[in-house]
């Protein structure tokens, strides 16, 4: 790290190690003794420490990992952090005035196989009070700036194609026009929110679905929000369109519609409407873009780890600036956890020593009172032991 003082660099490294070892614990519980706890709070309260400087080494390592892949998906989304009732200075309203907290908006890099590569950048802010003097910056600007940062990275990665992927909030004509003005150095793929009028008078979605579908796609939609997993079959349409962008400007884009057929009784059919700068003349091209969009769920997993695995919203700090420094540390911890989770599922037989120190492996067996195997344990075996410490039952049928 380069925080301007070697003592600060050392403290940041120690704090990162402690939080990584006990991500669900409070700061006093994660630290080793009162001296470390005091030092941790002093670090988080140091106004000379910029949270972006804390993340800078991780950002650089993330970019290095990206260069090893032909395509990298740069996922963006926003999550709210609820600190209601904690009396933290500088908090703002969330979805209504009585709820107090702040917002986190990272760019999260993953491969097309959904391997998490790390956090690329982030925005953190608390909303201003309704009656605050002065002009406020529109929150939607973060989507445009987010694309600009991805595009800037793309210029330095000639061998890697970067794809900016986002949900409905990013369906902004200003973002698409900005990308076109820059020459679209990075591709963009967003879920469409607006059924825009086209220059000839037709509506975007009905115009896209006119004619026979290009093909079909089938996949298993995982369980979420209390809904069981099920098979989904969708028909696919794609059409190149010119979207009005104010005055005489237009944006050239491809609209994709994936509409479920044969949905089970009582289930809402799954329909996705996507917009992208990329052309998709064949069904294979459309399927590839849909697969890239489906990888957007990885940022939701990242948010789940940040909020529930690392228990960010339980932090008891006195000011938003201190929260920002803590959140910067926890984003790196959350990426490591998400990476291990993904590796345990996709490459379960890898040697655990590739990801854990020998003491960590021994500790997992000691804490769970299990006898170490005669052969080196796999990453999945160690991960499941660690998960049991958090309540995972580790039965044969458990995921």
Coordinates of C-alpha atoms in Angstrom, one line a residue:
X1 CA 0.0 0.0 0.0
X2 CA 1.0 3.6 -0.5
X3 CA -0.7 5.5 2.3
X4 CA 2.1 8.0 2.8
X5 CA 3.5 6.5 6.0
X6 CA 5.0 3.0 6.5
X7 CA 3.3 2.7 9.8
X8 CA -0.1 3.2 8.1
X9 CA 0.8 0.7 5.4
X10 CA 1.7 -1.9 8.1
X11 CA -1.5 -1.2 10.1
X12 CA -3.7 -1.6 7.0
X13 CA -2.0 -4.9 6.2
X14 CA -2.5 -6.2 9.7
X15 CA -6.1 -5.0 9.8
X16 CA -6.8 -6.7 6.5
X17 CA -5.4 -10.0 7.8
X18 CA -7.5 -9.8 11.0
X19 CA -10.7 -9.0 9.1
X20 CA -10.0 -11.8 6.5
X21 CA -9.5 -14.3 9.3
X22 CA -12.8 -13.3 11.1
X23 CA -15.0 -11.5 8.6
X24 CA -18.2 -11.9 10.6
X25 CA -16.6 -10.7 13.9
X26 CA -16.8 -7.2 15.2
X27 CA -13.5 -5.2 14.9
X28 CA -12.6 -5.8 18.6
X29 CA -13.3 -9.5 18.2
X30 CA -11.3 -9.7 15.0
X31 CA -8.3 -7.9 16.6
X32 CA -5.8 -9.6 18.9
X33 CA -6.0 -7.7 22.1
X34 CA -6.8 -4.1 23.2
X35 CA -3.7 -2.6 21.7
X36 CA -4.6 -3.8 18.2
X37 CA -8.2 -2.8 18.7
X38 CA -7.2 0.8 19.6
X39 CA -4.8 0.9 16.7
X40 CA -7.5 -0.3 14.3
X41 CA -10.0 2.4 15.4
X42 CA -7.2 5.0 15.2
X43 CA -6.5 3.9 11.6
X44 CA -10.1 4.1 10.6
X45 CA -10.4 7.5 12.2
X46 CA -7.3 9.0 10.5
X47 CA -8.4 11.8 8.1
X48 CA -5.1 11.4 6.3
X49 CA -6.0 8.0 5.0
X50 CA -8.0 8.0 1.8
X51 CA -10.2 5.0 1.3
X52 CA -9.3 4.9 -2.4
X53 CA -5.6 4.6 -1.4
X54 CA -6.6 1.6 0.6
X55 CA -8.1 -0.1 -2.4
X56 CA -5.4 1.1 -4.9
X57 CA -3.2 -2.1 -4.6
X58 CA -6.3 -4.3 -5.1
X59 CA -7.4 -2.3 -8.1
X60 CA -4.0 -2.8 -9.7
X61 CA -3.9 -6.6 -9.0
X62 CA -7.4 -6.9 -10.4
X63 CA -6.3 -5.2 -13.7
X64 CA -3.4 -7.6 -13.8
X65 CA -5.7 -10.6 -13.5
X66 CA -7.9 -9.2 -16.2
X67 CA -5.1 -9.1 -18.8
X68 CA -4.9 -12.9 -18.7
X69 CA -8.4 -13.2 -20.2
X70 CA -9.8 -12.5 -23.7
X71 CA -13.1 -11.2 -22.3
X72 CA -13.8 -9.6 -18.9
X73 CA -17.3 -8.6 -17.8
X74 CA -17.3 -5.4 -15.7
X75 CA -20.4 -5.6 -13.6
X76 CA -21.9 -2.5 -12.0
X77 CA -24.7 -2.1 -9.5
X78 CA -25.7 -0.2 -6.4
X79 CA -26.6 -1.5 -3.0
X80 CA -27.8 0.4 0.1
X81 CA -26.2 0.0 3.5
X82 CA -28.6 0.5 6.3
X83 CA -27.1 2.0 9.5
X84 CA -30.5 3.1 10.9
X85 CA -30.4 3.9 14.6
X86 CA -26.6 4.0 15.0
X87 CA -26.1 7.7 15.2
X88 CA -23.3 7.8 12.6
X89 CA -22.5 11.4 11.5
X90 CA -23.0 12.1 7.8
X91 CA -25.6 9.4 7.0
X92 CA -28.4 10.3 4.5
X93 CA -31.8 9.0 3.8
X94 CA -32.3 5.7 2.0
X95 CA -35.6 4.9 0.2
X96 CA -37.5 7.0 2.7
X97 CA -36.5 9.7 5.2
X98 CA -36.7 7.6 8.3
X99 CA -34.2 5.1 7.1
X100 CA -30.6 6.3 7.4
X101 CA -27.6 4.9 5.6
X102 CA -25.4 5.2 2.6
X103 CA -24.9 3.7 -0.9
X104 CA -22.1 1.6 -2.4
X105 CA -21.6 1.3 -6.2
X106 CA -18.7 -0.8 -7.2
X107 CA -17.4 -2.1 -10.6
X108 CA -16.8 -5.9 -10.1
X109 CA -14.8 -7.8 -12.7
X110 CA -15.5 -11.4 -13.6
X111 CA -14.6 -13.7 -16.4
X112 CA -17.3 -15.1 -18.8
X113 CA -17.1 -18.3 -16.7
X114 CA -18.0 -16.1 -13.7
X115 CA -14.7 -16.3 -11.8
X116 CA -14.4 -13.2 -9.7
X117 CA -11.3 -11.2 -10.6
X118 CA -11.8 -8.3 -8.1
X119 CA -13.1 -4.8 -7.6
X120 CA -12.1 -2.2 -10.3
X121 CA -13.4 1.0 -8.6
X122 CA -16.3 2.1 -6.4
X123 CA -18.5 5.0 -5.4
X124 CA -19.7 5.6 -1.9
X125 CA -22.0 8.4 -0.9
X126 CA -24.8 9.4 1.5
X127 CA -27.7 11.4 0.1
X128 CA -28.0 15.0 0.9
X129 CA -30.9 16.3 3.0
X130 CA -33.9 17.4 1.0
X131 CA -33.5 21.0 2.1
X132 CA -29.7 21.1 1.8
X133 CA -28.5 24.3 0.1
X134 CA -26.7 24.2 -3.3
X135 CA -27.2 22.0 -6.4
X136 CA -26.9 18.3 -6.0
X137 CA -25.1 16.0 -8.4
X138 CA -27.5 13.6 -10.1
X139 CA -26.9 10.0 -8.8
X140 CA -27.5 8.7 -12.3
X141 CA -24.1 10.2 -13.3
X142 CA -22.4 7.3 -11.7
X143 CA -23.5 5.0 -14.5
X144 CA -22.0 7.3 -17.1
X145 CA -18.8 7.8 -15.2
X146 CA -18.7 4.0 -14.6
X147 CA -18.7 3.4 -18.3
X148 CA -16.0 6.1 -18.8
X149 CA -13.7 4.4 -16.3
X150 CA -14.2 1.0 -18.0
X151 CA -13.6 2.6 -21.4
X152 CA -10.3 4.2 -20.1
X153 CA -9.1 0.8 -18.9
X154 CA -10.0 -0.8 -22.2
X155 CA -7.6 1.5 -24.0
X156 CA -4.7 -0.1 -22.1
X157 CA -5.8 -3.7 -22.6
X158 CA -5.6 -4.3 -26.3
X159 CA -5.8 -8.1 -25.9
X160 CA -8.8 -8.1 -23.5
X161 CA -12.3 -7.1 -24.5
X162 CA -14.1 -5.3 -21.6
X163 CA -17.9 -5.5 -21.4
X164 CA -19.8 -3.0 -19.2
X165 CA -22.8 -5.0 -17.8
X166 CA -25.6 -3.4 -15.7
X167 CA -29.2 -3.7 -14.8
X168 CA -32.2 -1.4 -15.7
X169 CA -30.8 1.7 -13.9
X170 CA -28.1 1.9 -16.6
X171 CA -30.6 2.2 -19.4
X172 CA -29.7 5.8 -20.0
X173 CA -29.4 7.4 -23.4
X174 CA -26.6 9.7 -22.0
X175 CA -24.5 6.7 -21.2
X176 CA -25.0 5.1 -24.7
X177 CA -24.4 8.4 -26.4
X178 CA -21.2 8.9 -24.4
X179 CA -20.0 5.5 -25.3
X180 CA -20.6 6.2 -29.0
X181 CA -18.9 9.5 -28.8
X182 CA -15.8 7.9 -27.3
X183 CA -15.8 5.3 -30.1
X184 CA -17.0 2.5 -27.8
X185 CA -13.6 1.3 -26.6
X186 CA -15.5 -1.0 -24.2
X187 CA -18.7 -2.9 -25.1
X188 CA -21.9 -2.2 -23.1
X189 CA -24.7 -4.5 -22.3
X190 CA -27.7 -3.3 -20.1
X191 CA -31.1 -4.5 -19.3
X192 CA -33.7 -2.3 -21.1
X193 CA -36.1 -0.4 -19.0
X194 CA -37.7 2.0 -21.5
X195 CA -39.9 0.9 -24.4
X196 CA -38.6 3.8 -26.6
X197 CA -40.3 5.1 -29.7
X198 CA -38.2 4.5 -32.8
X199 CA -37.8 7.1 -35.6
X200 CA -40.4 5.3 -37.8
X201 CA -43.0 5.4 -35.0
X202 CA -42.8 1.8 -33.8
X203 CA -42.2 0.8 -30.2
X204 CA -38.8 -0.8 -29.5
X205 CA -39.9 -4.1 -27.9
X206 CA -42.7 -4.9 -30.4
X207 CA -40.4 -4.0 -33.3
X208 CA -37.7 -6.3 -32.0
X209 CA -40.2 -9.3 -31.7
X210 CA -41.7 -8.8 -35.2
X211 CA -41.1 -11.9 -37.2
X212 CA -39.9 -15.4 -36.3
X213 CA -37.6 -15.9 -33.4
X214 CA -33.9 -16.6 -34.1
X215 CA -33.8 -19.6 -31.8
X216 CA -34.3 -20.9 -28.3
X217 CA -32.3 -21.2 -25.1
X218 CA -32.8 -23.5 -22.1
X219 CA -31.2 -23.1 -18.7
X220 CA -31.8 -23.8 -15.0
X221 CA -32.7 -20.7 -13.0
X222 CA -31.4 -21.0 -9.5
X223 CA -33.6 -20.6 -6.4
X224 CA -33.8 -17.1 -5.1
X225 CA -36.1 -15.0 -3.0
X226 CA -38.0 -18.0 -1.8
X227 CA -38.7 -19.4 -5.3
X228 CA -37.4 -22.9 -6.1
X229 CA -35.0 -23.6 -8.9
X230 CA -36.6 -24.5 -12.3
X231 CA -35.9 -25.1 -15.9
X232 CA -36.5 -22.0 -18.2
X233 CA -37.1 -22.2 -22.0
X234 CA -37.0 -18.9 -23.9
X235 CA -37.4 -17.8 -27.4
X236 CA -35.0 -15.3 -28.8
X237 CA -35.3 -12.2 -31.0
X238 CA -32.7 -9.6 -31.9
X239 CA -32.8 -6.5 -34.1
X240 CA -30.5 -3.7 -34.9
X241 CA -32.1 -0.3 -34.3
X242 CA -31.4 3.4 -34.2
X243 CA -32.4 4.9 -30.9
X244 CA -33.3 8.6 -30.8
X245 CA -30.8 10.5 -28.6
X246 CA -32.2 14.0 -28.7
X247 CA -32.0 16.7 -31.4
X248 CA -30.5 15.1 -34.5
X249 CA -28.5 12.4 -32.6
X250 CA -29.1 8.7 -32.7
X251 CA -27.4 5.7 -31.1
X252 CA -26.9 2.5 -33.0
X253 CA -27.8 -0.5 -30.8
X254 CA -29.0 -4.1 -30.8
X255 CA -32.2 -4.9 -28.9
X256 CA -32.5 -8.5 -27.6
X257 CA -35.7 -10.0 -26.3
X258 CA -35.6 -13.4 -24.5
X259 CA -39.2 -14.5 -23.7
X260 CA -40.1 -17.6 -21.7
X261 CA -42.5 -20.1 -23.2
X262 CA -44.3 -22.9 -21.2
X263 CA -43.8 -21.4 -17.8
X264 CA -45.3 -23.5 -14.9
X265 CA -48.7 -22.5 -13.7
X266 CA -48.5 -19.7 -11.2
X267 CA -45.0 -18.7 -12.2
X268 CA -44.3 -15.4 -13.8
X269 CA -42.7 -16.0 -17.2
X270 CA -39.0 -14.9 -17.3
X271 CA -38.5 -12.2 -20.0
X272 CA -35.3 -10.2 -20.5
X273 CA -35.0 -7.2 -22.8
X274 CA -31.4 -6.2 -23.4
X275 CA -29.6 -3.4 -25.2
X276 CA -26.0 -3.6 -26.4
X277 CA -23.7 -1.9 -28.9
X278 CA -22.6 -5.3 -30.2
X279 CA -24.2 -6.8 -33.3
X280 CA -25.9 -10.2 -32.9
X281 CA -26.8 -11.6 -36.3
X282 CA -27.1 -15.2 -35.2
X283 CA -28.7 -17.2 -32.4
X284 CA -25.2 -18.1 -31.1
X285 CA -24.4 -14.4 -30.8
X286 CA -27.6 -13.7 -28.9
X287 CA -27.0 -16.7 -26.5
X288 CA -23.5 -15.5 -25.8
X289 CA -24.8 -12.0 -24.8
X290 CA -27.5 -13.5 -22.6
X291 CA -25.0 -15.7 -20.9
X292 CA -22.9 -12.5 -20.3
X293 CA -25.9 -10.8 -18.8
X294 CA -26.8 -13.7 -16.6
X295 CA -23.3 -13.4 -15.1
X296 CA -24.5 -10.1 -13.6
X297 CA -25.8 -12.1 -10.7
X298 CA -22.2 -12.4 -9.4
X299 CA -22.3 -8.8 -8.2
X300 CA -25.4 -9.7 -6.2
X301 CA -23.4 -12.5 -4.6
X302 CA -20.6 -10.1 -3.8
X303 CA -23.1 -7.7 -2.1
X304 CA -24.5 -10.7 -0.1
X305 CA -21.0 -11.5 1.1
X306 CA -20.3 -7.8 1.9
X307 CA -23.5 -7.3 3.9
X308 CA -24.1 -10.7 5.4
X309 CA -20.8 -12.5 5.3
X310 CA -18.8 -9.5 6.5
X311 CA -21.7 -7.9 8.4
X312 CA -20.9 -4.4 7.2
X313 CA -24.2 -3.0 8.5
X314 CA -23.2 -4.0 12.0
X315 CA -20.2 -1.7 12.1
X316 CA -20.3 0.8 14.9
X317 CA -18.2 3.8 13.8
X318 CA -18.9 7.4 14.5
X319 CA -18.7 9.0 11.0
X320 CA -19.3 8.1 7.3
X321 CA -15.6 8.7 6.6
X322 CA -14.6 6.0 9.0
X323 CA -17.2 3.7 7.4
X324 CA -15.7 4.3 4.0
X325 CA -12.3 3.2 5.1
X326 CA -13.7 0.0 6.8
X327 CA -15.9 -0.8 3.7
X328 CA -12.8 -0.4 1.5
X329 CA -11.0 -3.1 3.5
X330 CA -14.1 -5.3 3.6
X331 CA -14.6 -5.2 -0.2
X332 CA -11.2 -6.9 -0.6
X333 CA -12.1 -9.5 2.1
X334 CA -15.5 -10.1 0.3
X335 CA -13.8 -10.6 -3.0
X336 CA -11.5 -13.2 -1.5
X337 CA -14.5 -15.0 0.1
X338 CA -16.4 -14.9 -3.2
X339 CA -13.4 -16.2 -5.1
X340 CA -13.0 -19.1 -2.7
X341 CA -16.7 -19.9 -2.9
X342 CA -16.6 -20.0 -6.7
X343 CA -13.4 -22.0 -6.8
X344 CA -14.8 -24.6 -4.3
X345 CA -17.8 -25.1 -6.7
X346 CA -16.0 -25.1 -10.0
X347 CA -12.6 -26.7 -9.1
X348 CA -13.4 -28.6 -5.9
X349 CA -10.4 -31.0 -6.3
X350 CA -7.6 -28.4 -6.3
X351 CA -5.1 -28.7 -3.6
X352 CA -6.2 -26.6 -0.6
X353 CA -2.6 -25.4 -0.1
X354 CA -3.0 -23.3 -3.3
X355 CA -5.4 -21.0 -1.4
X356 CA -4.8 -21.5 2.4
X357 CA -1.7 -21.3 4.6
X358 CA -0.7 -24.6 6.4
X359 CA -1.8 -23.1 9.7
X360 CA -5.2 -22.2 8.3
X361 CA -5.8 -25.8 7.1
X362 CA -4.7 -27.3 10.4
X363 CA -6.9 -24.8 12.2
X364 CA -9.9 -25.8 10.2
X365 CA -9.5 -29.4 11.2
X366 CA -8.8 -28.5 14.9
X367 CA -11.8 -26.2 15.2
X368 CA -14.2 -28.8 13.7
X369 CA -12.6 -31.6 15.6
X370 CA -12.0 -33.6 12.4
X371 CA -9.0 -35.8 11.7
X372 CA -6.8 -34.5 8.8
X373 CA -6.8 -36.9 5.8
X374 CA -3.7 -38.9 5.0
X375 CA -3.5 -37.2 1.6
X376 CA -3.4 -33.4 1.1
X377 CA -7.0 -32.0 1.4
X378 CA -8.8 -30.4 -1.5
X379 CA -10.0 -26.8 -1.5
X380 CA -13.7 -28.0 -1.3
X381 CA -13.0 -30.2 1.8
X382 CA -11.4 -27.3 3.7
X383 CA -14.1 -24.8 2.5
X384 CA -16.8 -27.1 3.8
X385 CA -15.1 -27.4 7.2
X386 CA -14.9 -23.6 7.4
X387 CA -18.6 -23.3 6.4
X388 CA -19.6 -25.6 9.2
X389 CA -18.2 -23.1 11.7
X390 CA -20.9 -20.7 10.4
X391 CA -23.8 -23.1 10.6
X392 CA -23.5 -25.1 7.4
X393 CA -24.6 -28.7 8.0
X394 CA -22.4 -30.3 5.4
X395 CA -24.8 -33.2 4.6
X396 CA -24.4 -35.1 1.4
X397 CA -27.3 -33.4 -0.3
X398 CA -26.2 -29.9 0.7
X399 CA -24.7 -27.6 -1.9

